[in-house]
XYZ file of C-alpha atoms in Angstrom:
159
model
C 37.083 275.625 243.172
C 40.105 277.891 244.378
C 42.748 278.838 242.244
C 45.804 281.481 242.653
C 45.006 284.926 241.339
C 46.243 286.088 237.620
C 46.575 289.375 236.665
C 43.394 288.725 234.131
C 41.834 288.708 237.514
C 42.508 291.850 238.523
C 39.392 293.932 237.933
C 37.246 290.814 238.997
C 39.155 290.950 242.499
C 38.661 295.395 242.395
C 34.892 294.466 241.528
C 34.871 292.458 244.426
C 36.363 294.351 246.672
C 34.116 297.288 245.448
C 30.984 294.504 246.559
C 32.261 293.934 249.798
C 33.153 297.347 250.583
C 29.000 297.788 249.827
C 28.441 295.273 251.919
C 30.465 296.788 254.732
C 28.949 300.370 254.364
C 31.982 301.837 253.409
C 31.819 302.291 249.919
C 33.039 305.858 249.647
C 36.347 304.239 251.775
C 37.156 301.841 248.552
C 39.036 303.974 246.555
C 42.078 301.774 245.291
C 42.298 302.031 241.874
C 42.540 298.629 239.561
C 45.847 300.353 238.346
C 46.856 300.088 242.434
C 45.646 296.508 242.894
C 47.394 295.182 239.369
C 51.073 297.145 241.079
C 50.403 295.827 244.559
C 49.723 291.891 243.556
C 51.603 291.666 240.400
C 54.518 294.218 239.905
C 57.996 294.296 240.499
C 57.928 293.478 244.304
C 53.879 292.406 244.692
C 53.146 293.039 248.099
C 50.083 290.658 248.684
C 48.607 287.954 247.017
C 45.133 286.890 246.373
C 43.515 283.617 245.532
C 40.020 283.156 243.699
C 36.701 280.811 244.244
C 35.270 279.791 241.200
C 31.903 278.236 240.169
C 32.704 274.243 239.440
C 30.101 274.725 237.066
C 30.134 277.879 235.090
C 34.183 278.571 236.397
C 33.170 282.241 236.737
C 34.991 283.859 240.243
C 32.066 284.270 242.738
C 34.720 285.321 245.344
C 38.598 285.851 246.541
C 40.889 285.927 249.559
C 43.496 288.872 249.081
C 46.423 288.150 252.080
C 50.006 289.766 252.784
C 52.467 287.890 255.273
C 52.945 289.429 258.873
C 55.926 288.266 261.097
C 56.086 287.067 264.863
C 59.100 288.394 266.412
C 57.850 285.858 269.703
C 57.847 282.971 267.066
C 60.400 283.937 264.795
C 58.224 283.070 261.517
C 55.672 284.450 259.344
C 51.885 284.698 259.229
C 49.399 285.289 256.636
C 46.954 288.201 257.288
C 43.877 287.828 255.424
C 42.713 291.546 254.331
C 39.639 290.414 252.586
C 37.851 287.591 252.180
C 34.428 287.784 250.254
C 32.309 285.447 248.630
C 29.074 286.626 246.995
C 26.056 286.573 248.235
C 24.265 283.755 245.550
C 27.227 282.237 245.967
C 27.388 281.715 249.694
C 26.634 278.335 251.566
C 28.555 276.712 248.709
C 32.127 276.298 250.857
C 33.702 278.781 248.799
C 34.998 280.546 252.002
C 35.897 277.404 253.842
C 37.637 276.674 250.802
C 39.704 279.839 250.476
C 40.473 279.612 253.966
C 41.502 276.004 253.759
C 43.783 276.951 250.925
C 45.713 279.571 252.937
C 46.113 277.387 255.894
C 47.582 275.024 253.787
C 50.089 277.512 252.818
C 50.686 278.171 256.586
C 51.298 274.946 257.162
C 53.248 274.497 253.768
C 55.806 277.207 254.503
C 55.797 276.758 258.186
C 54.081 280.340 258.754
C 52.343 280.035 262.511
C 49.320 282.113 262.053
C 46.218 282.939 259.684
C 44.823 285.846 261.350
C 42.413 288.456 260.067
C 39.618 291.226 261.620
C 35.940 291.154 261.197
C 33.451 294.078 261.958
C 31.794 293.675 265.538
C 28.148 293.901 263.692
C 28.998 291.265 261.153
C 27.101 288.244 263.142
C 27.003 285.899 259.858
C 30.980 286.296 258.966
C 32.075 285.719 263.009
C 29.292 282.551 263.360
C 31.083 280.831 259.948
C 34.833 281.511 261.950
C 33.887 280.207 264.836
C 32.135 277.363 263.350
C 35.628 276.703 261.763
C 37.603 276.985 265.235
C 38.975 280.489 265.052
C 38.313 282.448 268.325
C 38.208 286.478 268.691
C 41.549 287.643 270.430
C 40.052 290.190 273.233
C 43.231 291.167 274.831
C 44.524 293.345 271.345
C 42.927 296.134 270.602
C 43.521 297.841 266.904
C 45.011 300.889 266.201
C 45.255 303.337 263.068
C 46.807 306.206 261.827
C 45.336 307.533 258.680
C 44.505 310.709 256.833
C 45.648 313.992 258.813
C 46.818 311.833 262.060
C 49.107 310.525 259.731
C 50.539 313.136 257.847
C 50.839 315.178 261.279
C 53.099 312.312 262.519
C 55.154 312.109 259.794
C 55.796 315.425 259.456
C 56.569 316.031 262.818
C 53.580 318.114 264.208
């Protein structure tokens, strides 16, 4: 049912992404480029990593986990950060996502990493019921932050 990510995957996984980005309302925000994806989990020094559910049946991808490690300077060891997880909609109910998430705390545990962390949107009630149901809980004392776009470029140019 879950298997690590090829690089025959690749525009499966931007397909995906392109579906959950849909699904998010923030399709005109999705603008990697398969090109982008194939360089960031595959080239010289891949910079994530990405796993894939498959259909036991058909073995057709119905969805993926795409991750990159983080690091606790208070623990002294990595973390996974789960940047997407999607599994499609005919697909759901199936344990896909339990699945992918199982696999990637296996890994923690594996490699000694001490977290699996990852956000969800404040309106998505069916994603945060399935986490909880699993045992993660929201952490309300961290609030995110982001530079992007012109805040960005002002900062790094000094203005």
């Amino acid at each position: 049912m879950i298997r690590t990510a090829t690089p025959a995957d690749v525009p499966v996984i931007h397909a995906l992404i392109r579906e959950l980005a849909e699904y998010e309302k923030a399709s005109e925000e999705a603008r990697a480029s398969v090109e982008q994806l194939g360089e960031a989990l595959f080239g010289e020094r891949p910079a994530a990593f990405a796993h894939m559910a498959v259909d036991d049946e058909s073995g057709e991808p119905v969805g993926f986990a795409l991750w990159f490690l983080n690091f606790s300077t208070w623990r002294g060891v990595h973390g996974i950060y789960l940047e997407d997880l999607y599994v499609r909609p005919a697909a759901r109910g199936g344990g896909h996502g339990r699945a992918l998430l199982a696999e990637l705390a296996r890994i923690c545990g594996e490699r000694g990493y001490g977290r699996l962390e990852w956000s969800v949107l404040n309106w998505n009630r069916p994603a945060i019921g399935f986490y909880e149901a699993l045992g993660a809980r929201p952490q309300d004392e961290w609030t995110v932050y982001r530079l992007t776009g012109e805040a960005l470029a002002a900062l790094r140019s000094g203005r």
